[in-house]
Amino acid sequence: MKLFHLADLHFGKYIHGYSMIEMGDQPFWIQQFLKKTDELGPDAILIAGDVYDRAVPSKEAVNLFNDFLTELAMRKIPVIMIAGNHDSGTRLAFGDKLFCKQGVYIAGEIQKNVQCVSLQDEYGKVNFWLVPYLFPAAVNEILNRNDLKDYDTAMRALLEEQSIHKEERNVILSHQFVTASGEKPVMGGSETAVGGIGQIDGDVFSEFDYVALGHIHNAQKMGKETVRYAGSPLSYHFSERNQNKGLTVVELKEKGQVSVYIEEIPVLHEMIEVSGTMEELLQTDIKEKSYVRAVIKQEMLPPQAVETLRNYFTSKHSILME
């Protein structure tokens, strides 16, 4: 079974006042993703949270995601998704019972009996466990407990309640701050994640054949190759411009046989940083259609320096953002 693992789409995102929808970045990414879908033919698409950038998304963000889901439904590709900390679980899961008839499965809020979706391939059944972003207080409530004080123990307690058939292949979707034996993931500048009390050690997922994580924007493994953050599809901060971005492709064969690779997807605007004196910056040769961060390295700035730089990079068909 071939899976596309996505996360942290953040539809409706603004960067330095620029809408990633209006600028065309997110619609362009969807077009490129659909091309890759037609080329590689996934059996299912996993979206591990933060579909939207805000709990109350804009009309434009909702319409964009609606178009995206419609295209996938037309291709008859199952979509399995969870809510992240940026999403409103209730809003995201609206109409979930109707959506599932079209092969779109959504878990918006934590439940005592974790939603499980099963698909079949030539090797048998694959069970997908959908765990949206959780707080210890919410797990205490649904399990009728009051002793779960941190995220790690809350996740362990929730998973202990589930009937997981270990002889079958199991995949879990989770949107949390996951560590690997205390080692934290490599982060950028646009996540709203912190370590400490919010972290969950990856060994909590030891019974799963693949762990599809969301929350951190840098695509990376956490200890094991099969415990992975998909990362955000686009750079949402200049500190993320050198991060791993792309499409995480997962291939499940017989039990215990899992392979993972990253497929590159083109972006509309590349994020770049340039530095130097004003004279040097005004001679910078950059790729067209870039988002630019300019660092001016001189003490005395000429009048209207920012406007001068903005006009220069505009002449290069790029945008000075910072």
PDB file of C-alpha atoms in Angstrom:
ATOM      1  CA  MET A   1       0.000   0.000   0.000  1.00  0.00           C
ATOM      2  CA  LYS A   2       1.393   3.358  -1.044  1.00  0.00           C
ATOM      3  CA  LEU A   3       0.613   6.287   1.235  1.00  0.00           C
ATOM      4  CA  PHE A   4       1.168  10.018   0.852  1.00  0.00           C
ATOM      5  CA  HIS A   5       1.867  11.538   4.267  1.00  0.00           C
ATOM      6  CA  LEU A   6       1.073  15.248   4.554  1.00  0.00           C
ATOM      7  CA  ALA A   7       0.787  17.616   7.494  1.00  0.00           C
ATOM      8  CA  ASP A   8       0.756  21.300   8.426  1.00  0.00           C
ATOM      9  CA  LEU A   9      -0.852  22.555   5.232  1.00  0.00           C
ATOM     10  CA  HIS A  10      -1.862  25.776   7.033  1.00  0.00           C
ATOM     11  CA  PHE A  11      -4.280  26.833   4.320  1.00  0.00           C
ATOM     12  CA  GLY A  12      -4.953  30.550   4.736  1.00  0.00           C
ATOM     13  CA  LYS A  13      -1.453  31.325   6.010  1.00  0.00           C
ATOM     14  CA  TYR A  14      -0.113  34.886   5.846  1.00  0.00           C
ATOM     15  CA  ILE A  15       3.622  35.649   5.759  1.00  0.00           C
ATOM     16  CA  HIS A  16       4.633  39.242   6.516  1.00  0.00           C
ATOM     17  CA  GLY A  17       1.156  40.367   5.522  1.00  0.00           C
ATOM     18  CA  TYR A  18       1.052  38.415   2.264  1.00  0.00           C
ATOM     19  CA  SER A  19      -1.667  35.796   1.776  1.00  0.00           C
ATOM     20  CA  MET A  20      -0.275  32.474   0.557  1.00  0.00           C
ATOM     21  CA  ILE A  21      -3.567  31.943  -1.255  1.00  0.00           C
ATOM     22  CA  GLU A  22      -3.708  35.329  -2.966  1.00  0.00           C
ATOM     23  CA  MET A  23      -0.026  35.129  -3.873  1.00  0.00           C
ATOM     24  CA  GLY A  24      -0.741  31.763  -5.475  1.00  0.00           C
ATOM     25  CA  ASP A  25       1.635  29.631  -3.376  1.00  0.00           C
ATOM     26  CA  GLN A  26      -0.906  27.276  -1.850  1.00  0.00           C
ATOM     27  CA  PRO A  27      -3.044  26.856  -5.016  1.00  0.00           C
ATOM     28  CA  PHE A  28       0.143  26.198  -7.007  1.00  0.00           C
ATOM     29  CA  TRP A  29       1.272  23.584  -4.490  1.00  0.00           C
ATOM     30  CA  ILE A  30      -2.099  21.825  -4.801  1.00  0.00           C
ATOM     31  CA  GLN A  31      -1.735  21.709  -8.588  1.00  0.00           C
ATOM     32  CA  GLN A  32       1.744  20.200  -8.299  1.00  0.00           C
ATOM     33  CA  PHE A  33       0.577  17.738  -5.647  1.00  0.00           C
ATOM     34  CA  LEU A  34      -2.280  16.536  -7.854  1.00  0.00           C
ATOM     35  CA  LYS A  35       0.185  15.994 -10.703  1.00  0.00           C
ATOM     36  CA  LYS A  36       2.317  13.893  -8.377  1.00  0.00           C
ATOM     37  CA  THR A  37      -0.797  11.997  -7.298  1.00  0.00           C
ATOM     38  CA  ASP A  38      -1.654  11.178 -10.913  1.00  0.00           C
ATOM     39  CA  GLU A  39       1.951  10.135 -11.542  1.00  0.00           C
ATOM     40  CA  LEU A  40       2.510   7.894  -8.506  1.00  0.00           C
ATOM     41  CA  GLY A  41      -1.021   6.669  -7.759  1.00  0.00           C
ATOM     42  CA  PRO A  42      -1.230   6.532  -3.935  1.00  0.00           C
ATOM     43  CA  ASP A  43      -3.696   4.179  -2.277  1.00  0.00           C
ATOM     44  CA  ALA A  44      -4.463   6.709   0.480  1.00  0.00           C
ATOM     45  CA  ILE A  45      -3.524  10.200   1.591  1.00  0.00           C
ATOM     46  CA  LEU A  46      -2.826  10.946   5.249  1.00  0.00           C
ATOM     47  CA  ILE A  47      -3.124  14.505   6.587  1.00  0.00           C
ATOM     48  CA  ALA A  48      -1.709  14.736  10.103  1.00  0.00           C
ATOM     49  CA  GLY A  49      -3.282  17.976  11.290  1.00  0.00           C
ATOM     50  CA  ASP A  50      -3.126  21.756  10.890  1.00  0.00           C
ATOM     51  CA  VAL A  51      -5.161  21.747   7.721  1.00  0.00           C
ATOM     52  CA  TYR A  52      -5.925  25.405   8.357  1.00  0.00           C
ATOM     53  CA  ASP A  53      -3.796  28.148   9.858  1.00  0.00           C
ATOM     54  CA  ARG A  54      -6.577  29.365  12.144  1.00  0.00           C
ATOM     55  CA  ALA A  55      -9.355  27.753  14.131  1.00  0.00           C
ATOM     56  CA  VAL A  56     -11.821  29.968  12.246  1.00  0.00           C
ATOM     57  CA  PRO A  57     -10.442  29.793   8.705  1.00  0.00           C
ATOM     58  CA  SER A  58     -11.151  32.374   6.034  1.00  0.00           C
ATOM     59  CA  LYS A  59     -13.657  31.759   3.256  1.00  0.00           C
ATOM     60  CA  GLU A  60     -10.743  31.537   0.822  1.00  0.00           C
ATOM     61  CA  ALA A  61      -9.015  28.853   2.917  1.00  0.00           C
ATOM     62  CA  VAL A  62     -12.190  26.781   3.219  1.00  0.00           C
ATOM     63  CA  ASN A  63     -12.863  27.034  -0.517  1.00  0.00           C
ATOM     64  CA  LEU A  64      -9.286  26.017  -1.306  1.00  0.00           C
ATOM     65  CA  PHE A  65      -9.475  22.939   0.899  1.00  0.00           C
ATOM     66  CA  ASN A  66     -12.906  22.089  -0.481  1.00  0.00           C
ATOM     67  CA  ASP A  67     -11.502  22.146  -4.018  1.00  0.00           C
ATOM     68  CA  PHE A  68      -8.551  20.025  -2.894  1.00  0.00           C
ATOM     69  CA  LEU A  69     -10.765  17.350  -1.329  1.00  0.00           C
ATOM     70  CA  THR A  70     -13.064  17.374  -4.333  1.00  0.00           C
ATOM     71  CA  GLU A  71     -10.164  16.665  -6.687  1.00  0.00           C
ATOM     72  CA  LEU A  72      -9.006  13.769  -4.514  1.00  0.00           C
ATOM     73  CA  ALA A  73     -12.530  12.372  -4.219  1.00  0.00           C
ATOM     74  CA  MET A  74     -12.884  12.494  -8.009  1.00  0.00           C
ATOM     75  CA  ARG A  75      -9.745  10.361  -8.185  1.00  0.00           C
ATOM     76  CA  LYS A  76     -11.312   7.967  -5.648  1.00  0.00           C
ATOM     77  CA  ILE A  77      -8.314   8.186  -3.332  1.00  0.00           C
ATOM     78  CA  PRO A  78      -9.182   7.744   0.362  1.00  0.00           C
ATOM     79  CA  VAL A  79      -8.222  10.732   2.515  1.00  0.00           C
ATOM     80  CA  ILE A  80      -7.580  10.138   6.215  1.00  0.00           C
ATOM     81  CA  MET A  81      -7.060  13.221   8.392  1.00  0.00           C
ATOM     82  CA  ILE A  82      -6.948  14.552  11.919  1.00  0.00           C
ATOM     83  CA  ALA A  83      -7.237  17.990  13.479  1.00  0.00           C
ATOM     84  CA  GLY A  84      -4.106  19.780  14.658  1.00  0.00           C
ATOM     85  CA  ASN A  85      -3.680  22.470  17.290  1.00  0.00           C
ATOM     86  CA  HIS A  86      -4.379  25.207  14.713  1.00  0.00           C
ATOM     87  CA  ASP A  87      -7.658  23.591  13.649  1.00  0.00           C
ATOM     88  CA  SER A  88     -11.062  23.658  15.253  1.00  0.00           C
ATOM     89  CA  GLY A  89     -11.767  19.947  15.519  1.00  0.00           C
ATOM     90  CA  THR A  90     -15.513  20.537  15.499  1.00  0.00           C
ATOM     91  CA  ARG A  91     -15.398  22.666  12.355  1.00  0.00           C
ATOM     92  CA  LEU A  92     -12.973  20.379  10.544  1.00  0.00           C
ATOM     93  CA  ALA A  93     -15.090  17.294  11.225  1.00  0.00           C
ATOM     94  CA  PHE A  94     -18.389  18.903  10.193  1.00  0.00           C
ATOM     95  CA  GLY A  95     -20.238  16.437   7.969  1.00  0.00           C
ATOM     96  CA  ASP A  96     -17.791  13.626   8.737  1.00  0.00           C
ATOM     97  CA  LYS A  97     -20.453  10.927   8.431  1.00  0.00           C
ATOM     98  CA  LEU A  98     -21.313  12.148   4.946  1.00  0.00           C
ATOM     99  CA  PHE A  99     -17.675  12.571   3.974  1.00  0.00           C
ATOM    100  CA  CYS A 100     -16.768   9.005   4.903  1.00  0.00           C
ATOM    101  CA  LYS A 101     -19.172   7.768   2.213  1.00  0.00           C
ATOM    102  CA  GLN A 102     -16.894   9.538  -0.262  1.00  0.00           C
ATOM    103  CA  GLY A 103     -13.755   8.041   1.249  1.00  0.00           C
ATOM    104  CA  VAL A 104     -12.834  11.084   3.356  1.00  0.00           C
ATOM    105  CA  TYR A 105     -12.289  10.175   7.008  1.00  0.00           C
ATOM    106  CA  ILE A 106     -11.918  12.948   9.591  1.00  0.00           C
ATOM    107  CA  ALA A 107     -11.183  12.830  13.326  1.00  0.00           C
ATOM    108  CA  GLY A 108     -11.721  16.238  14.864  1.00  0.00           C
ATOM    109  CA  GLU A 109     -11.818  15.555  18.602  1.00  0.00           C
ATOM    110  CA  ILE A 110     -10.364  12.999  21.000  1.00  0.00           C
ATOM    111  CA  GLN A 111     -12.626  10.028  21.727  1.00  0.00           C
ATOM    112  CA  LYS A 112     -12.298   7.151  24.166  1.00  0.00           C
ATOM    113  CA  ASN A 113     -12.605   4.734  21.261  1.00  0.00           C
ATOM    114  CA  VAL A 114     -10.091   6.116  18.787  1.00  0.00           C
ATOM    115  CA  GLN A 115     -11.485   6.251  15.277  1.00  0.00           C
ATOM    116  CA  CYS A 116     -10.008   3.461  13.173  1.00  0.00           C
ATOM    117  CA  VAL A 117     -10.215   3.192   9.389  1.00  0.00           C
ATOM    118  CA  SER A 118      -9.270  -0.089   7.702  1.00  0.00           C
ATOM    119  CA  LEU A 119      -8.169  -0.495   4.088  1.00  0.00           C
ATOM    120  CA  GLN A 120      -7.152  -3.639   2.205  1.00  0.00           C
ATOM    121  CA  ASP A 121      -4.329  -4.475  -0.175  1.00  0.00           C
ATOM    122  CA  GLU A 122      -2.731  -7.674  -1.457  1.00  0.00           C
ATOM    123  CA  TYR A 123      -1.060  -8.241   1.928  1.00  0.00           C
ATOM    124  CA  GLY A 124      -4.261  -7.890   3.954  1.00  0.00           C
ATOM    125  CA  LYS A 125      -5.665  -5.208   6.208  1.00  0.00           C
ATOM    126  CA  VAL A 126      -4.078  -1.893   7.207  1.00  0.00           C
ATOM    127  CA  ASN A 127      -5.631  -0.154  10.204  1.00  0.00           C
ATOM    128  CA  PHE A 128      -5.342   3.633  10.460  1.00  0.00           C
ATOM    129  CA  TRP A 129      -5.766   5.087  13.952  1.00  0.00           C
ATOM    130  CA  LEU A 130      -6.778   8.738  14.043  1.00  0.00           C
ATOM    131  CA  VAL A 131      -5.630  10.695  17.111  1.00  0.00           C
ATOM    132  CA  PRO A 132      -6.216  14.455  16.769  1.00  0.00           C
ATOM    133  CA  TYR A 133      -4.267  16.926  18.884  1.00  0.00           C
ATOM    134  CA  LEU A 134      -4.831  16.031  22.516  1.00  0.00           C
ATOM    135  CA  PHE A 135      -4.583  17.760  25.882  1.00  0.00           C
ATOM    136  CA  PRO A 136      -4.169  15.729  29.094  1.00  0.00           C
ATOM    137  CA  ALA A 137      -7.331  17.332  30.497  1.00  0.00           C
ATOM    138  CA  ALA A 138      -9.371  16.072  27.552  1.00  0.00           C
ATOM    139  CA  VAL A 139      -8.043  12.524  27.974  1.00  0.00           C
ATOM    140  CA  ASN A 140      -8.784  12.631  31.708  1.00  0.00           C
ATOM    141  CA  GLU A 141     -12.361  13.585  30.885  1.00  0.00           C
ATOM    142  CA  ILE A 142     -13.067  10.884  28.318  1.00  0.00           C
ATOM    143  CA  LEU A 143     -11.362   8.181  30.416  1.00  0.00           C
ATOM    144  CA  ASN A 144     -13.024   9.391  33.641  1.00  0.00           C
ATOM    145  CA  ARG A 145      -9.654   9.933  35.310  1.00  0.00           C
ATOM    146  CA  ASN A 146      -7.864  12.829  36.969  1.00  0.00           C
ATOM    147  CA  ASP A 147      -4.304  11.542  37.295  1.00  0.00           C
ATOM    148  CA  LEU A 148      -2.990  12.213  33.774  1.00  0.00           C
ATOM    149  CA  LYS A 149      -0.853  15.306  34.225  1.00  0.00           C
ATOM    150  CA  ASP A 150       1.296  15.368  31.077  1.00  0.00           C
ATOM    151  CA  TYR A 151       0.990  14.629  27.382  1.00  0.00           C
ATOM    152  CA  ASP A 152       3.094  11.467  27.401  1.00  0.00           C
ATOM    153  CA  THR A 153       1.078   9.671  30.081  1.00  0.00           C
ATOM    154  CA  ALA A 154      -2.159  10.888  28.493  1.00  0.00           C
ATOM    155  CA  MET A 155      -1.247   9.399  25.112  1.00  0.00           C
ATOM    156  CA  ARG A 156      -0.144   6.132  26.693  1.00  0.00           C
ATOM    157  CA  ALA A 157      -3.369   5.863  28.678  1.00  0.00           C
ATOM    158  CA  LEU A 158      -5.490   6.531  25.590  1.00  0.00           C
ATOM    159  CA  LEU A 159      -3.673   3.942  23.465  1.00  0.00           C
ATOM    160  CA  GLU A 160      -3.886   1.335  26.223  1.00  0.00           C
ATOM    161  CA  GLU A 161      -7.675   1.544  25.915  1.00  0.00           C
ATOM    162  CA  GLN A 162      -7.607   0.506  22.255  1.00  0.00           C
ATOM    163  CA  SER A 163      -7.864  -3.020  20.872  1.00  0.00           C
ATOM    164  CA  ILE A 164      -4.902  -3.032  18.517  1.00  0.00           C
ATOM    165  CA  HIS A 165      -4.352  -6.258  16.600  1.00  0.00           C
ATOM    166  CA  LYS A 166      -0.580  -6.481  16.595  1.00  0.00           C
ATOM    167  CA  GLU A 167      -0.488  -9.180  13.915  1.00  0.00           C
ATOM    168  CA  GLU A 168      -2.018  -6.723  11.449  1.00  0.00           C
ATOM    169  CA  ARG A 169      -0.392  -3.604  10.024  1.00  0.00           C
ATOM    170  CA  ASN A 170      -1.234  -0.489  12.015  1.00  0.00           C
ATOM    171  CA  VAL A 171      -0.642   3.163  11.159  1.00  0.00           C
ATOM    172  CA  ILE A 172      -1.312   6.040  13.551  1.00  0.00           C
ATOM    173  CA  LEU A 173      -1.852   9.712  12.763  1.00  0.00           C
ATOM    174  CA  SER A 174      -0.835  12.062  15.574  1.00  0.00           C
ATOM    175  CA  HIS A 175      -0.271  15.800  15.872  1.00  0.00           C
ATOM    176  CA  GLN A 176       2.005  16.304  18.886  1.00  0.00           C
ATOM    177  CA  PHE A 177       5.479  17.341  19.981  1.00  0.00           C
ATOM    178  CA  VAL A 178       7.249  13.971  19.741  1.00  0.00           C
ATOM    179  CA  THR A 179      10.816  13.302  20.884  1.00  0.00           C
ATOM    180  CA  ALA A 180      13.154  10.356  20.407  1.00  0.00           C
ATOM    181  CA  SER A 181      14.664   9.278  23.731  1.00  0.00           C
ATOM    182  CA  GLY A 182      14.668  12.896  24.815  1.00  0.00           C
ATOM    183  CA  GLU A 183      16.041  14.250  21.533  1.00  0.00           C
ATOM    184  CA  LYS A 184      13.813  17.029  20.233  1.00  0.00           C
ATOM    185  CA  PRO A 185      12.889  17.544  16.588  1.00  0.00           C
ATOM    186  CA  VAL A 186      14.601  20.201  14.504  1.00  0.00           C
ATOM    187  CA  MET A 187      12.233  23.156  14.357  1.00  0.00           C
ATOM    188  CA  GLY A 188      11.887  26.354  12.375  1.00  0.00           C
ATOM    189  CA  GLY A 189      10.339  29.695  13.186  1.00  0.00           C
ATOM    190  CA  SER A 190       6.652  29.255  12.431  1.00  0.00           C
ATOM    191  CA  GLU A 191       5.643  26.419  14.767  1.00  0.00           C
ATOM    192  CA  THR A 192       3.729  27.161  17.932  1.00  0.00           C
ATOM    193  CA  ALA A 193       5.253  24.171  19.700  1.00  0.00           C
ATOM    194  CA  VAL A 194       7.239  23.997  22.913  1.00  0.00           C
ATOM    195  CA  GLY A 195       9.048  21.153  24.610  1.00  0.00           C
ATOM    196  CA  GLY A 196       8.952  20.242  28.263  1.00  0.00           C
ATOM    197  CA  ILE A 197       5.559  19.248  29.558  1.00  0.00           C
ATOM    198  CA  GLY A 198       4.082  19.025  26.050  1.00  0.00           C
ATOM    199  CA  GLN A 199       6.415  16.370  24.728  1.00  0.00           C
ATOM    200  CA  ILE A 200       5.661  12.718  24.038  1.00  0.00           C
ATOM    201  CA  ASP A 201       8.390  10.123  23.621  1.00  0.00           C
ATOM    202  CA  GLY A 202       8.191   8.233  20.346  1.00  0.00           C
ATOM    203  CA  ASP A 203       8.332   4.832  22.062  1.00  0.00           C
ATOM    204  CA  VAL A 204       4.655   5.292  22.971  1.00  0.00           C
ATOM    205  CA  PHE A 205       3.965   4.313  19.350  1.00  0.00           C
ATOM    206  CA  SER A 206       6.007   1.087  19.417  1.00  0.00           C
ATOM    207  CA  GLU A 207       3.059  -1.076  18.346  1.00  0.00           C
ATOM    208  CA  PHE A 208       2.548   0.821  15.093  1.00  0.00           C
ATOM    209  CA  ASP A 209       4.147   0.003  11.757  1.00  0.00           C
ATOM    210  CA  TYR A 210       4.175   3.662  10.719  1.00  0.00           C
ATOM    211  CA  VAL A 211       3.633   6.864  12.699  1.00  0.00           C
ATOM    212  CA  ALA A 212       2.405   9.812  10.599  1.00  0.00           C
ATOM    213  CA  LEU A 213       3.205  12.917  12.618  1.00  0.00           C
ATOM    214  CA  GLY A 214       2.239  16.546  12.238  1.00  0.00           C
ATOM    215  CA  HIS A 215       3.089  19.711  14.209  1.00  0.00           C
ATOM    216  CA  ILE A 216       6.758  20.295  13.283  1.00  0.00           C
ATOM    217  CA  HIS A 217       7.482  21.903   9.911  1.00  0.00           C
ATOM    218  CA  ASN A 218      10.778  20.189   9.126  1.00  0.00           C
ATOM    219  CA  ALA A 219      10.366  16.762   7.495  1.00  0.00           C
ATOM    220  CA  GLN A 220      12.363  14.315   9.604  1.00  0.00           C
ATOM    221  CA  LYS A 221      12.412  10.978  11.344  1.00  0.00           C
ATOM    222  CA  MET A 222      12.201  10.748  15.124  1.00  0.00           C
ATOM    223  CA  GLY A 223      14.531   7.930  16.101  1.00  0.00           C
ATOM    224  CA  LYS A 224      13.103   5.231  13.840  1.00  0.00           C
ATOM    225  CA  GLU A 225      12.638   5.656  10.091  1.00  0.00           C
ATOM    226  CA  THR A 226       8.972   4.803  10.538  1.00  0.00           C
ATOM    227  CA  VAL A 227       8.244   7.568  13.060  1.00  0.00           C
ATOM    228  CA  ARG A 228       8.188  10.696  10.941  1.00  0.00           C
ATOM    229  CA  TYR A 229       7.139  14.298  10.650  1.00  0.00           C
ATOM    230  CA  ALA A 230       5.960  15.076   7.126  1.00  0.00           C
ATOM    231  CA  GLY A 231       6.792  18.755   7.624  1.00  0.00           C
ATOM    232  CA  SER A 232       4.912  21.621   6.039  1.00  0.00           C
ATOM    233  CA  PRO A 233       4.689  21.561   2.232  1.00  0.00           C
ATOM    234  CA  LEU A 234       5.914  25.169   2.015  1.00  0.00           C
ATOM    235  CA  SER A 235       8.337  27.303   4.003  1.00  0.00           C
ATOM    236  CA  TYR A 236       6.279  29.534   6.282  1.00  0.00           C
ATOM    237  CA  HIS A 237       9.222  31.403   7.815  1.00  0.00           C
ATOM    238  CA  PHE A 238      12.629  32.459   6.495  1.00  0.00           C
ATOM    239  CA  SER A 239      14.266  30.174   9.054  1.00  0.00           C
ATOM    240  CA  GLU A 240      12.594  27.252   7.264  1.00  0.00           C
ATOM    241  CA  ARG A 241      14.031  27.986   3.831  1.00  0.00           C
ATOM    242  CA  ASN A 242      16.728  25.287   4.163  1.00  0.00           C
ATOM    243  CA  GLN A 243      14.521  22.697   5.825  1.00  0.00           C
ATOM    244  CA  ASN A 244      13.475  19.423   4.271  1.00  0.00           C
ATOM    245  CA  LYS A 245      10.296  20.047   2.285  1.00  0.00           C
ATOM    246  CA  GLY A 246       8.532  17.710  -0.063  1.00  0.00           C
ATOM    247  CA  LEU A 247       6.123  14.808  -0.140  1.00  0.00           C
ATOM    248  CA  THR A 248       6.673  11.899   2.242  1.00  0.00           C
ATOM    249  CA  VAL A 249       5.853   8.667   0.411  1.00  0.00           C
ATOM    250  CA  VAL A 250       5.372   5.527   2.492  1.00  0.00           C
ATOM    251  CA  GLU A 251       5.155   2.023   1.065  1.00  0.00           C
ATOM    252  CA  LEU A 252       3.753  -0.740   3.272  1.00  0.00           C
ATOM    253  CA  LYS A 253       4.267  -4.304   2.150  1.00  0.00           C
ATOM    254  CA  GLU A 254       3.953  -7.362   4.368  1.00  0.00           C
ATOM    255  CA  LYS A 255       4.056  -6.862   8.131  1.00  0.00           C
ATOM    256  CA  GLY A 256       7.359  -5.274   9.132  1.00  0.00           C
ATOM    257  CA  GLN A 257       8.304  -4.174   5.624  1.00  0.00           C
ATOM    258  CA  VAL A 258       8.066  -0.383   5.344  1.00  0.00           C
ATOM    259  CA  SER A 259       9.995   1.993   3.100  1.00  0.00           C
ATOM    260  CA  VAL A 260       9.929   5.790   3.127  1.00  0.00           C
ATOM    261  CA  TYR A 261      11.249   8.380   0.695  1.00  0.00           C
ATOM    262  CA  ILE A 262      10.769  12.066  -0.040  1.00  0.00           C
ATOM    263  CA  GLU A 263       9.421  13.210  -3.402  1.00  0.00           C
ATOM    264  CA  GLU A 264      10.217  16.799  -4.389  1.00  0.00           C
ATOM    265  CA  ILE A 265       7.328  19.118  -5.274  1.00  0.00           C
ATOM    266  CA  PRO A 266       8.074  22.451  -7.004  1.00  0.00           C
ATOM    267  CA  VAL A 267       7.097  25.695  -5.252  1.00  0.00           C
ATOM    268  CA  LEU A 268       5.934  28.945  -6.808  1.00  0.00           C
ATOM    269  CA  HIS A 269       8.156  31.270  -4.764  1.00  0.00           C
ATOM    270  CA  GLU A 270      11.509  30.316  -3.301  1.00  0.00           C
ATOM    271  CA  MET A 271      12.515  31.919   0.009  1.00  0.00           C
ATOM    272  CA  ILE A 272      16.011  33.412  -0.031  1.00  0.00           C
ATOM    273  CA  GLU A 273      18.137  35.594   2.239  1.00  0.00           C
ATOM    274  CA  VAL A 274      20.676  38.080   0.918  1.00  0.00           C
ATOM    275  CA  SER A 275      23.093  40.264   2.870  1.00  0.00           C
ATOM    276  CA  GLY A 276      25.588  43.012   2.216  1.00  0.00           C
ATOM    277  CA  THR A 277      25.880  46.748   1.882  1.00  0.00           C
ATOM    278  CA  MET A 278      23.213  48.681   0.014  1.00  0.00           C
ATOM    279  CA  GLU A 279      25.500  48.823  -3.004  1.00  0.00           C
ATOM    280  CA  GLU A 280      26.008  45.056  -2.917  1.00  0.00           C
ATOM    281  CA  LEU A 281      22.315  44.341  -2.388  1.00  0.00           C
ATOM    282  CA  LEU A 282      21.374  46.475  -5.370  1.00  0.00           C
ATOM    283  CA  GLN A 283      23.598  44.273  -7.532  1.00  0.00           C
ATOM    284  CA  THR A 284      22.264  40.983  -6.229  1.00  0.00           C
ATOM    285  CA  ASP A 285      21.386  38.491  -8.944  1.00  0.00           C
ATOM    286  CA  ILE A 286      18.501  36.326  -7.738  1.00  0.00           C
ATOM    287  CA  LYS A 287      16.105  33.824  -9.194  1.00  0.00           C
ATOM    288  CA  GLU A 288      12.811  35.336 -10.338  1.00  0.00           C
ATOM    289  CA  LYS A 289       9.706  34.828  -8.216  1.00  0.00           C
ATOM    290  CA  SER A 290      11.529  34.781  -4.889  1.00  0.00           C
ATOM    291  CA  TYR A 291      10.506  35.939  -1.460  1.00  0.00           C
ATOM    292  CA  VAL A 292      13.474  37.928  -0.186  1.00  0.00           C
ATOM    293  CA  ARG A 293      14.844  38.721   3.261  1.00  0.00           C
ATOM    294  CA  ALA A 294      17.533  41.406   2.999  1.00  0.00           C
ATOM    295  CA  VAL A 295      20.111  41.999   5.728  1.00  0.00           C
ATOM    296  CA  ILE A 296      21.795  45.399   5.345  1.00  0.00           C
ATOM    297  CA  LYS A 297      25.366  45.339   6.656  1.00  0.00           C
ATOM    298  CA  GLN A 298      26.264  48.981   7.151  1.00  0.00           C
ATOM    299  CA  GLU A 299      25.822  51.422   9.982  1.00  0.00           C
ATOM    300  CA  MET A 300      24.433  54.441   8.132  1.00  0.00           C
ATOM    301  CA  LEU A 301      21.453  53.731   5.919  1.00  0.00           C
ATOM    302  CA  PRO A 302      20.569  56.009   3.021  1.00  0.00           C
ATOM    303  CA  PRO A 303      17.117  57.624   3.016  1.00  0.00           C
ATOM    304  CA  GLN A 304      14.289  55.345   1.939  1.00  0.00           C
ATOM    305  CA  ALA A 305      16.574  52.298   1.960  1.00  0.00           C
ATOM    306  CA  VAL A 306      13.719  49.806   2.303  1.00  0.00           C
ATOM    307  CA  GLU A 307      11.719  51.392  -0.516  1.00  0.00           C
ATOM    308  CA  THR A 308      14.807  51.381  -2.732  1.00  0.00           C
ATOM    309  CA  LEU A 309      15.404  47.685  -2.068  1.00  0.00           C
ATOM    310  CA  ARG A 310      11.740  46.845  -2.534  1.00  0.00           C
ATOM    311  CA  ASN A 311      11.700  48.536  -5.936  1.00  0.00           C
ATOM    312  CA  TYR A 312      14.913  46.760  -6.944  1.00  0.00           C
ATOM    313  CA  PHE A 313      13.632  43.293  -6.078  1.00  0.00           C
ATOM    314  CA  THR A 314      10.289  44.079  -7.697  1.00  0.00           C
ATOM    315  CA  SER A 315      12.210  44.769 -10.912  1.00  0.00           C
ATOM    316  CA  LYS A 316      13.564  41.230 -10.521  1.00  0.00           C
ATOM    317  CA  HIS A 317       9.967  39.924 -10.287  1.00  0.00           C
ATOM    318  CA  SER A 318      10.482  39.124  -6.621  1.00  0.00           C
ATOM    319  CA  ILE A 319       9.104  40.454  -3.343  1.00  0.00           C
ATOM    320  CA  LEU A 320      11.027  41.971  -0.456  1.00  0.00           C
ATOM    321  CA  MET A 321       9.312  40.631   2.646  1.00  0.00           C
ATOM    322  CA  GLU A 322      11.732  41.410   5.454  1.00  0.00           C
TER     323      GLU A 322
END
